[in-house]
Coordinates of C-alpha atoms and ligand atoms in Angstrom, one line a residue:
X1418 CA -12.0 -11.6 -31.3
X1419 CA -14.0 -15.1 -32.1
X1420 CA -17.5 -15.2 -30.6
X1421 CA -17.3 -11.9 -29.9
X1422 CA -18.1 -9.2 -32.6
X1423 CA -19.2 -6.1 -30.6
X1424 CA -17.6 -2.9 -31.3
X1425 CA -17.2 -0.6 -28.3
X1426 CA -15.2 -1.2 -25.2
X1427 CA -15.1 1.0 -22.5
X1428 CA -12.5 1.0 -20.1
X1429 CA -13.2 1.9 -16.4
X1430 CA -10.1 3.8 -14.5
X1431 CA -12.9 4.3 -11.9
X1432 CA -14.2 0.4 -12.3
X1433 CA -17.0 0.1 -9.7
X1434 CA -19.8 -0.2 -11.6
X1435 CA -21.6 -3.8 -14.0
X1436 CA -22.7 -2.5 -16.8
X1437 CA -26.5 -3.5 -15.1
X1438 CA -26.3 -0.6 -12.9
X1439 CA -24.7 1.4 -15.6
X1440 CA -28.1 1.5 -17.4
X1441 CA -30.5 2.2 -14.4
X1442 CA -29.0 4.2 -12.8
X1443 CA -27.8 7.8 -13.5
X1444 CA -25.6 9.1 -10.7
X1445 CA -23.5 5.6 -11.2
X1446 CA -23.3 6.2 -15.0
X1447 CA -22.2 9.5 -14.1
X1448 CA -19.5 7.5 -12.3
X1449 CA -18.9 5.6 -15.2
X1450 CA -18.8 8.5 -17.2
X1451 CA -20.6 6.7 -19.7
X1452 CA -24.7 5.6 -20.5
X1453 CA -27.3 5.0 -23.2
X1454 CA -30.7 6.5 -23.3
X1455 CA -32.7 4.1 -23.6
X1456 CA -33.0 0.7 -21.3
X1457 CA -30.8 -2.1 -22.3
X1458 CA -30.6 -5.7 -22.2
X1459 CA -29.6 -7.0 -18.0
X1460 CA -26.1 -8.7 -18.7
X1461 CA -26.4 -10.2 -15.2
X1462 CA -24.9 -13.4 -14.5
X1463 CA -25.3 -15.5 -11.9
X1464 CA -23.4 -18.5 -11.3
X1465 CA -24.0 -21.2 -7.7
X1466 CA -21.2 -22.5 -6.6
X1467 CA -21.1 -24.7 -3.2
X1468 CA -17.8 -25.5 -1.3
X1469 CA -17.2 -28.8 0.5
X1470 CA -18.6 -27.3 3.8
X1471 CA -21.7 -26.4 2.2
X1472 CA -21.5 -22.6 1.3
X1473 CA -21.9 -20.6 -1.5
X1474 CA -18.9 -19.4 -2.2
X1475 CA -18.8 -16.3 -5.6
X1476 CA -21.9 -17.2 -6.2
X1477 CA -22.7 -14.3 -8.3
X1478 CA -20.7 -13.3 -11.2
X1479 CA -19.7 -9.6 -9.0
X1480 CA -21.4 -7.1 -11.6
X1481 CA -18.0 -5.2 -12.5
X1482 CA -15.4 -6.3 -13.9
X1483 CA -15.6 -9.7 -14.1
X1484 CA -18.0 -9.1 -17.2
X1485 CA -15.3 -7.4 -18.7
X1486 CA -13.0 -8.9 -21.0
X1487 CA -9.4 -8.8 -22.3
X1488 CA -8.9 -7.4 -25.4
X1489 CA -6.0 -5.1 -25.1
X1490 CA -3.6 -5.7 -27.8
X1491 CA -2.6 -9.5 -27.2
X1492 CA 1.2 -10.7 -26.8
X1493 CA 3.6 -10.4 -29.3
X1494 CA 4.2 -13.6 -31.5
X1495 CA 7.0 -14.1 -30.3
X1496 CA 7.4 -12.0 -26.5
X1497 CA 10.0 -11.0 -25.1
X1498 CA 11.0 -13.8 -22.4
X1499 CA 10.8 -11.8 -18.7
X1500 CA 14.1 -11.5 -17.2
X1501 CA 15.1 -14.3 -14.7
X1502 CA 17.9 -12.8 -12.2
X1503 CA 19.9 -15.5 -10.2
X1504 CA 20.9 -13.3 -6.6
X1505 CA 23.7 -16.1 -6.1
X1506 CA 25.7 -15.1 -9.3
X1507 CA 28.5 -11.9 -9.3
X1508 CA 26.6 -9.8 -11.4
X1509 CA 22.7 -10.1 -10.2
X1510 CA 22.7 -6.4 -9.8
X1511 CA 23.0 -5.3 -13.0
X1512 CA 20.5 -7.9 -14.3
X1513 CA 18.7 -6.5 -11.8
X1514 CA 18.9 -2.9 -13.4
X1515 CA 18.1 -3.6 -16.6
X1516 CA 15.3 -5.8 -16.1
X1517 CA 13.4 -2.7 -13.8
X1518 CA 14.5 0.0 -16.8
X1519 CA 13.2 -2.3 -19.6
X1520 CA 10.0 -4.3 -17.5
X1521 CA 9.5 -2.8 -14.0
X1522 CA 9.4 -6.9 -13.3
X1523 CA 11.6 -9.9 -13.3
X1524 CA 11.7 -13.4 -11.7
X1525 CA 14.5 -14.3 -8.9
X1526 CA 15.8 -18.0 -8.6
X1527 CA 18.2 -19.1 -5.6
X1528 CA 16.6 -16.6 -3.5
X1529 CA 17.4 -18.2 -0.3
X1530 CA 13.8 -18.3 0.9
X1531 CA 13.5 -22.4 2.0
X1532 CA 11.1 -24.4 0.5
X1533 CA 10.1 -25.7 3.8
X1534 CA 8.8 -22.3 4.3
X1535 CA 6.7 -21.8 1.5
X1536 CA 5.5 -24.9 1.7
X1537 CA 4.3 -24.5 4.7
X1538 CA 2.4 -21.3 4.6
X1539 CA 1.3 -22.4 1.1
X1540 CA -0.4 -26.0 2.7
X1541 CA -2.1 -23.9 5.5
X1542 CA -2.9 -20.5 3.4
X1543 CA -5.0 -23.7 1.1
X1544 CA -6.9 -25.1 4.5
X1545 CA -7.5 -21.9 5.3
X1546 CA -9.5 -21.0 2.2
X1547 CA -11.0 -24.0 2.4
X1548 CA -13.1 -23.1 5.3
X1549 CA -15.9 -22.1 5.6
X1550 CA -17.0 -18.8 4.3
X1551 CA -18.6 -17.8 7.8
X1552 CA -14.9 -19.0 9.6
X1553 CA -13.3 -16.8 7.3
X1554 CA -15.4 -14.0 7.9
X1555 CA -14.7 -14.2 11.6
X1556 CA -11.3 -12.7 10.9
X1557 CA -12.7 -9.3 9.3
X1558 CA -14.0 -7.3 6.8
X1559 CA -10.9 -5.5 5.2
X1560 CA -10.9 -2.3 6.6
X1561 CA -8.2 -2.4 4.8
X1562 CA -6.8 -5.6 6.7
X1563 CA -8.6 -8.8 6.9
X1564 CA -10.7 -11.5 4.7
X1565 CA -12.0 -10.4 2.1
X1566 CA -14.0 -11.9 -0.7
X1567 CA -14.4 -10.6 -4.8
X1568 CA -14.6 -7.0 -3.5
X1569 CA -11.2 -6.2 -3.8
X1570 CA -10.0 -2.6 -2.1
X1571 CA -12.5 -0.2 -1.4
X1572 CA -13.9 1.5 -4.3
X1573 CA -16.2 -1.4 -5.5
X1574 CA -13.5 -3.3 -7.6
X1575 CA -14.4 -7.0 -7.7
X1576 CA -12.7 -10.0 -8.6
X1577 CA -12.5 -13.6 -9.1
X1578 CA -10.8 -13.8 -5.7
X1579 CA -10.8 -13.9 -2.5
X1580 CA -8.0 -12.9 -0.2
X1581 CA -5.8 -12.4 3.1
X1582 CA -4.4 -9.0 3.9
X1583 CA -2.5 -8.1 6.4
X1584 CA 0.1 -5.6 8.1
X1585 CA 3.7 -7.1 7.6
X1586 CA 4.9 -5.3 10.5
X1587 CA 5.7 -6.7 13.6
X1588 CA 3.6 -4.7 15.7
X1589 CA 0.3 -4.2 13.7
X1590 CA -0.5 -1.5 16.1
X1591 CA 1.6 1.0 15.0
X1592 CA 0.6 0.6 11.3
X1593 CA -3.5 -1.2 11.0
X1594 CA -6.5 0.6 12.1
X1595 CA -8.3 -2.7 12.7
X1596 CA -4.4 -5.1 15.1
X1597 CA -7.4 -7.2 16.0
X1598 CA -7.8 -9.1 12.6
X1599 CA -3.9 -10.0 12.6
X1600 CA -4.3 -11.8 15.6
X1601 CA -7.5 -13.4 14.4
X1602 CA -5.6 -14.5 11.5
X1603 CA -2.6 -15.9 13.6
X1604 CA -4.4 -17.9 15.5
X1605 CA -5.7 -20.0 12.8
X1606 CA -2.7 -20.6 11.4
X1607 CA 0.0 -22.7 12.6
X1608 CA 2.5 -20.5 15.3
X1609 CA 5.7 -18.7 13.4
X1610 CA 4.4 -19.7 9.9
X1611 CA 4.0 -16.4 8.4
X1612 CA 6.5 -14.3 10.9
X1613 CA 9.1 -17.1 9.0
X1614 CA 8.4 -16.7 5.8
X1615 CA 8.1 -12.8 5.8
X1616 CA 11.3 -12.5 7.6
X1617 CA 12.9 -14.9 4.7
X1618 CA 11.2 -12.7 1.8
X1619 CA 11.7 -9.4 3.8
X1620 CA 15.9 -10.3 3.9
X1621 CA 15.7 -11.2 0.2
X1622 CA 13.5 -8.0 -0.8
X1623 CA 16.5 -6.3 1.7
X1624 CA 18.9 -7.5 -0.8
X1625 CA 17.6 -7.0 -4.0
X1626 CA 17.3 -3.5 -2.6
X1627 CA 20.9 -3.2 -1.5
X1628 CA 21.9 -4.4 -5.1
X1629 CA 19.2 -2.0 -6.6
X1630 CA 21.3 1.0 -4.9
X1631 CA 24.4 -0.7 -5.7
X1632 CA 23.8 -0.6 -9.5
X1633 CA 22.3 3.1 -9.3
X1634 CA 25.2 4.4 -7.6
X1635 CA 22.5 5.2 -4.5
X1636 CA 24.9 6.1 -1.3
X1637 CA 24.7 4.8 1.3
X1638 CA 23.7 1.5 0.1
X1639 CA 20.9 1.1 2.3
X1640 CA 18.5 4.0 1.8
X1641 CA 16.3 1.9 -0.1
X1642 CA 16.4 -0.8 2.2
X1643 CA 16.0 0.7 5.5
X1644 CA 12.5 2.2 4.3
X1645 CA 11.0 -1.4 4.1
X1646 CA 13.1 -2.5 7.2
X1647 CA 12.5 0.5 9.5
X1648 CA 10.8 -0.4 12.4
X1649 CA 7.9 2.1 11.5
X1650 CA 7.5 0.8 7.4
X1651 CA 4.1 0.5 6.1
X1652 CA 4.5 -3.3 4.4
X1653 CA 1.5 -5.3 3.6
X1654 CA 1.7 -9.5 3.5
X1655 CA -1.1 -11.0 1.2
X1656 CA -2.6 -13.8 0.5
X1657 CA -5.0 -14.1 -2.5
X1658 CA -6.9 -17.5 -3.9
X1659 CA -8.1 -17.6 -7.5
X1660 CA -10.8 -20.3 -7.3
X1661 CA -11.5 -22.4 -10.7
X1662 CA -13.9 -19.8 -12.5
X1663 CA -16.6 -22.4 -14.2
X1664 CA -16.0 -22.6 -18.2
X1665 CA -20.0 -21.8 -18.9
X1666 CA -19.2 -17.3 -16.8
X1667 CA -16.1 -17.8 -18.8
X1668 CA -17.7 -18.8 -22.2
X1669 CA -20.9 -16.0 -20.4
X1670 CA -18.3 -13.0 -20.3
X1671 CA -15.2 -14.3 -22.5
X1672 CA -11.9 -13.8 -20.9
X1673 CA -12.4 -13.3 -16.2
X1674 CA -11.0 -11.1 -14.4
X1675 CA -8.8 -12.4 -11.3
X1676 CA -7.5 -9.2 -10.0
X1677 CA -7.9 -6.5 -12.4
X1678 CA -5.3 -4.6 -14.2
X1679 CA -3.1 -2.1 -11.5
X1680 CA 0.4 -1.3 -10.6
X1681 CA 1.7 -1.5 -6.8
X1682 CA 1.7 1.6 -5.1
X1683 CA 4.4 0.6 -2.8
X1684 CA 8.9 0.2 -3.3
X1685 CA 7.9 -3.3 -4.8
X1686 CA 6.6 -6.1 -4.3
X1687 CA 8.2 -10.2 -4.1
X1688 CA 5.4 -12.6 -5.2
X1689 CA 5.3 -16.2 -5.0
X1690 CA 2.7 -18.4 -6.5
X1691 CA 1.3 -22.4 -7.4
X1692 CA 2.3 -23.5 -10.3
X1693 CA -0.7 -22.0 -11.6
X1694 CA -1.2 -19.2 -14.6
X1695 CA -2.9 -16.1 -14.4
X1696 CA -0.5 -13.6 -14.1
X1697 CA -0.3 -11.3 -16.6
X1698 CA 1.9 -8.4 -17.4
X1699 CA 1.6 -5.3 -19.6
X1700 CA 4.7 -4.6 -21.6
X1701 CA 5.8 -0.7 -22.1
X1702 CA 4.1 -1.0 -25.5
X1703 CA 0.8 -1.7 -24.3
X1704 CA 0.2 -5.8 -25.1
X1705 CA -0.3 -7.9 -22.3
X1706 CA 2.1 -11.4 -21.4
X1707 CA 1.3 -14.3 -19.2
X1708 CA 3.9 -14.5 -16.6
X1709 CA 4.8 -18.3 -17.3
X1710 CA 4.0 -19.6 -13.4
X1711 CA 7.3 -21.2 -11.7
X1712 CA 6.9 -22.8 -7.6
X1713 CA 10.4 -22.4 -6.6
X1714 CA 11.1 -18.6 -8.1
X1715 CA 9.8 -15.1 -7.0
X1716 CA 9.0 -12.4 -9.1
X1717 CA 9.2 -8.9 -8.3
X1718 CA 7.5 -5.9 -9.3
X1719 CA 8.6 -3.0 -9.3
X1720 CA 6.2 -0.7 -7.4
X1721 CA 5.2 3.3 -8.0
X1722 CA 7.0 4.2 -5.2
X1723 CA 10.4 3.1 -6.7
X1724 CA 9.2 4.8 -10.1
X1725 CA 9.1 8.2 -8.0
X1726 CA 12.4 7.6 -6.6
X1727 CA 14.2 7.1 -9.6
X1728 CA 12.5 10.0 -11.2
X1729 CA 10.8 7.7 -14.1
X1730 CA 13.9 5.6 -14.7
X1731 CA 12.2 2.2 -13.6
X1732 CA 8.4 2.1 -14.1
X1733 CA 6.1 0.7 -12.4
X1734 CA 5.1 -2.3 -13.8
X1735 CA 1.1 -2.5 -14.3
X1736 CA -0.1 -6.2 -13.7
X1737 CA -3.5 -8.5 -13.9
X1738 CA -4.7 -11.5 -12.9
X1739 CA -6.9 -13.7 -15.3
X1740 CA -9.0 -16.3 -12.9
X1741 CA -8.1 -19.7 -14.6
X1742 CA -10.8 -22.6 -15.5
X1743 CA -9.4 -25.7 -14.1
X1744 CA -6.7 -24.7 -10.6
X1745 CA -7.0 -23.0 -8.4
X1746 CA -4.2 -19.7 -8.0
X1747 CA -2.7 -19.0 -4.4
X1748 CA -0.3 -16.0 -4.4
X1749 CA 1.3 -14.8 -1.6
X1750 CA 2.7 -11.4 -1.6
X1751 CA 5.4 -8.8 0.2
X1752 CA 4.6 -5.5 -0.6
X1753 CA 7.6 -3.3 0.9
X1754 CA 6.3 -0.2 1.8
X1755 CA 8.3 2.6 3.5
X1756 CA 6.5 4.3 7.1
X1757 CA 3.4 6.5 6.2
X1758 CA 5.5 9.7 7.6
X1759 CA 8.5 8.4 4.7
X1760 CA 8.3 11.1 1.8
X1761 CA 8.5 10.4 -1.5
X1762 CA 10.1 12.3 -3.6
X1763 CA 13.1 11.7 -6.8
X1764 CA 16.5 10.7 -4.5
X1765 CA 18.8 13.5 -5.7
X1766 CA 21.6 11.6 -6.3
X1767 CA 19.6 10.3 -9.0
X1768 CA 19.2 14.2 -10.2
X1769 CA 21.9 14.5 -13.4
X1770 CA 22.9 18.5 -14.7
X1771 CA 19.5 20.4 -14.8
X1772 CA 17.5 17.7 -15.0
X1773 CA 13.8 18.6 -13.7
X1774 CA 11.9 16.1 -10.8
X1775 CA 8.6 14.8 -12.5
X1776 CA 7.4 14.4 -9.1
X1777 CA 5.8 16.2 -6.4
X1778 CA 7.0 15.5 -3.0
X1779 CA 4.6 13.4 -0.6
X1780 CA 4.2 11.4 1.4
X1781 CA 3.7 7.5 2.0
X1782 CA 0.7 8.4 3.9
X1783 CA -0.3 10.8 0.7
X1784 CA 0.3 8.7 -1.5
X1785 CA -1.3 5.3 -0.2
X1786 CA -4.5 6.9 0.3
X1787 CA -4.3 8.4 -3.2
X1788 CA -4.1 4.8 -4.6
X1789 CA -6.9 3.5 -2.7
X1790 CA -9.5 6.0 -3.7
X1791 CA -8.3 5.6 -7.7
X1792 CA -9.6 1.8 -9.8
X1793 CA -8.1 -0.4 -11.8
X1794 CA -8.9 -0.5 -15.3
X1795 CA -10.9 -3.2 -17.5
X1796 CA -12.6 -3.2 -20.5
X1797 CA -16.2 -4.0 -21.0
X1798 CA -18.5 -4.3 -24.4
X1799 CA -21.1 -1.9 -25.3
X1800 CA -24.0 -3.9 -26.9
X1801 CA -25.0 -2.5 -29.7
X1802 CA -28.2 -0.4 -30.3
X1803 CA -29.7 1.2 -33.3
X1804 CA -32.5 2.7 -31.2
X1805 CA -30.2 4.5 -29.0
X1806 CA -27.8 6.6 -28.1
X1807 CA -24.8 6.6 -26.1
X1808 CA -23.5 9.4 -24.1
X1809 CA -19.9 9.4 -23.6
X1810 CA -18.4 11.8 -20.6
X1811 CA -15.1 13.2 -21.3
X1812 CA -11.8 13.9 -20.1
X1813 CA -13.1 15.0 -16.9
X1814 CA -14.3 11.2 -15.4
X1815 CA -11.7 9.6 -16.9
X1816 CA -14.2 6.8 -18.9
X1817 CA -12.1 5.4 -22.2
X1818 CA -13.1 3.8 -25.2
X1819 CA -12.1 2.2 -27.7
X1820 CA -13.4 0.5 -30.6
X1821 CA -12.7 -2.8 -32.5
X1822 CA -12.7 -3.8 -35.6
X1823 CA -15.3 -5.7 -36.7
X1824 CA -14.8 -9.4 -38.7
X1825 CA -18.3 -9.6 -40.2
X1826 CA -20.5 -6.1 -40.5
X1827 CA -19.6 -2.3 -41.1
X1828 CA -20.1 -0.3 -38.5
X1829 CA -21.1 3.0 -39.2
X1830 CA -21.5 5.8 -36.3
X1831 CA -22.2 9.8 -35.9
X1832 CA -20.7 11.5 -33.2
X1833 CA -21.5 15.0 -31.6
X1834 CA -19.0 16.4 -29.2
X1835 CA -20.1 18.9 -26.7
X1836 CA -17.3 21.6 -26.3
X1837 CA -17.0 24.7 -24.5
X1838 CA -16.1 27.9 -25.8
X1839 CA -12.4 28.0 -26.8
X1840 CA -11.7 31.0 -23.7
X1841 CA -13.8 28.6 -20.9
X1842 CA -11.0 27.3 -18.1
X1843 CA -11.9 23.6 -17.0
X1844 CA -11.3 23.1 -13.5
X1845 CA -13.1 21.8 -10.6
X1846 CA -16.5 23.6 -10.3
X1847 CA -16.2 24.8 -6.5
X1848 CA -19.9 23.7 -5.7
X1849 CA -18.3 20.1 -5.7
X1850 CA -15.2 20.1 -3.7
X1851 CA -16.1 19.3 -0.2
X1852 CA -15.0 20.8 3.5
X1853 CA -11.3 20.9 2.3
X1854 CA -10.9 19.2 -0.4
X1855 CA -8.1 19.9 -2.6
X1856 CA -8.5 20.9 -6.7
X1857 CA -6.8 17.5 -8.1
X1858 CA -6.3 19.2 -11.3
X1859 CA -4.4 22.9 -12.5
X1860 CA -7.0 25.1 -14.3
X1861 CA -6.6 25.1 -18.3
X1862 CA -8.2 26.3 -21.2
X1863 CA -10.5 24.3 -23.3
X1864 CA -8.0 25.6 -26.0
X1865 CA -4.8 24.9 -24.1
X1866 CA -6.3 21.8 -22.8
X1867 CA -7.3 20.5 -27.0
X1868 CA -4.1 21.8 -28.2
X1869 CA -2.1 19.4 -25.9
X1870 CA -4.8 16.7 -26.6
X1871 CA -4.7 16.7 -30.2
X1872 CA -0.6 17.1 -30.5
X1873 CA -0.7 13.8 -27.8
X1874 CA -1.2 9.8 -28.9
X1875 CA -4.9 8.0 -28.8
X1876 CA -3.8 6.4 -26.0
X1877 CA -1.7 8.8 -23.6
X1878 CA -3.4 9.5 -19.8
X1879 CA -3.5 13.4 -21.3
X1880 CA -4.9 14.1 -17.9
X1881 CA -1.9 13.5 -15.7
X1882 CA -0.2 16.6 -17.0
X1883 CA -2.6 18.7 -15.5
X1884 CA -2.7 16.6 -12.3
X1885 CA -1.4 18.6 -9.3
X1886 CA -0.3 15.1 -7.8
X1887 CA 2.2 14.0 -9.8
X1888 CA 3.1 16.2 -12.9
X1889 CA 4.7 14.3 -15.6
Ligands
LIG565 C1 -8.3 -2.0 -6.2 C2 -7.2 -1.2 -4.9 C3 -6.6 -2.7 -4.6 C4 -5.4 -1.7 -3.6 C5 -6.4 -0.5 -3.3 C6 -7.0 0.3 -4.8 O1 -7.4 1.2 -5.0 C7 -5.4 0.4 -5.8 C8 -4.1 -0.3 -5.2 C9 -4.4 -2.0 -4.9 C10 -3.0 -2.6 -4.5 C11 -2.3 -3.4 -5.2 C12 -1.1 -3.7 -4.1 C13 -1.4 -4.7 -3.1 O2 -2.2 -5.5 -3.0 C14 -2.9 -3.4 -2.5 C15 -3.1 -3.6 -1.1 C16 -2.2 -2.2 -2.1 O3 -1.4 -1.4 -1.1 O4 -2.4 -1.3 -3.3 C17 -4.2 -3.3 -3.0 C18 -4.9 -2.5 -2.7 C19 -6.1 -3.0 -2.0 O5 -6.2 -4.2 -2.0 O6 -6.8 -2.5 -1.1
AKG566 O1 -2.2 -13.1 -6.9 C1 -1.3 -12.4 -7.9 O2 -0.6 -13.0 -8.5 C2 -1.5 -11.0 -8.2 C3 -2.2 -10.1 -7.1 C4 -1.8 -8.8 -7.4 O3 -1.0 -8.3 -7.9 C5 -1.4 -7.8 -5.9 O4 -2.2 -8.6 -4.9 O5 -1.3 -6.7 -5.3
FE2_567 FE1 -0.3 -6.2 -7.7

């Protein structure tokens, strides 16, 4: 809270635009779900940074997440230790199950991936990221595969990061919309460099998923692993490079986000990074803890698909990366995805007695499309202004707001909440549905929603109960 006394913060699930856009463009305001009825200060920041080839890299602080501050409840005084699973131990499957239940995240040692493979790919990746921007851009824009800089995904999310996103499938033509990007990238790295690394990590991921199946008594043992071993599997490989973030930007904007908070949509993700901090995971109570970097280990994230397949027994872990002002962070992540046509639903053998399925069945293709059109979430501060009003769009646009206490001044606010009649049905407006677009929400009356909202907790994602995709 130091050097920081503004009070309202907004969290954008739809994190597309920066505050400058929010103050000047009505349609953007609607997308943000929040606007100020007056002209505000422009908080856009430009930082020039020249790499050794003379390119300007990450020159302008993107007007989105980079301004967003990390003000969620911080780590507890004595944060829990991140579980460590020793794959060489006979009881590792039990450790894995416990870690997946409690954290959705664990560290793996004695993983069997040769250090030479790791170091070789890591040093070639470092070399790649130090190429002039125009060379890196030759690998193609991320559509979804290729080289990306600052912009993450297709929704305008931004971060202090550049990356290479590739299909992990041996035959890129099977799953990629732009298979050519893969061959361009391959030419820039030495022969076999990706393939050997990916094969070793894939083997480890397969063992982990077999241990999960064993631990949960899922039959056959390869019920989960076969999804990522399938020749049509839609697994993804990613190299992320987070350049050191200039102090000046950090001090102007508070903590700068490298990769905004999100869960990985796949089954599991296997991450390895150089010895640089930045990765944080969110605990069940909503607090964030930093993951101490470890050059020799891998980290495993439970993804959304495994959450669904275990009917919520395991929870996918929310995580993010904060920029580091001193060191570059380089991470290499293998995301284990099923084939696009695979149906994702709770495994029947895990349903006890009359337990209900918490999720509707959907294909990986459908879920991925859904995940790729939603956005990550971070918080920004709203500069106070005694002469203006602020307008908050309600749950329909999912802009969350919170108020932080101020150590110096009292805050007094007056709010008029515009509610419909109690009997009014709340549902997507037919005139806004394009073509064969499906309604994302079940219809409910304002009375029903209000009753529900008033009995849920502040931070609950209440609208989830009305979503058609994943009812909880
Ligand atoms: C903002 C986004 C980037 C992402 C697609 C998404 O809309 C939400 C999920 C993101 C994620 C996280 C895990 C992987 O890095 C990734 C490739 C994926 O499958 O889902 C990214 C997506 C991306 O960078 O395009
Ligand atoms: O780069 C990292 O350490 C994590 C990035 C991440 O979460 C992702 O690419 O999905
Ligand atoms: Fe991730």
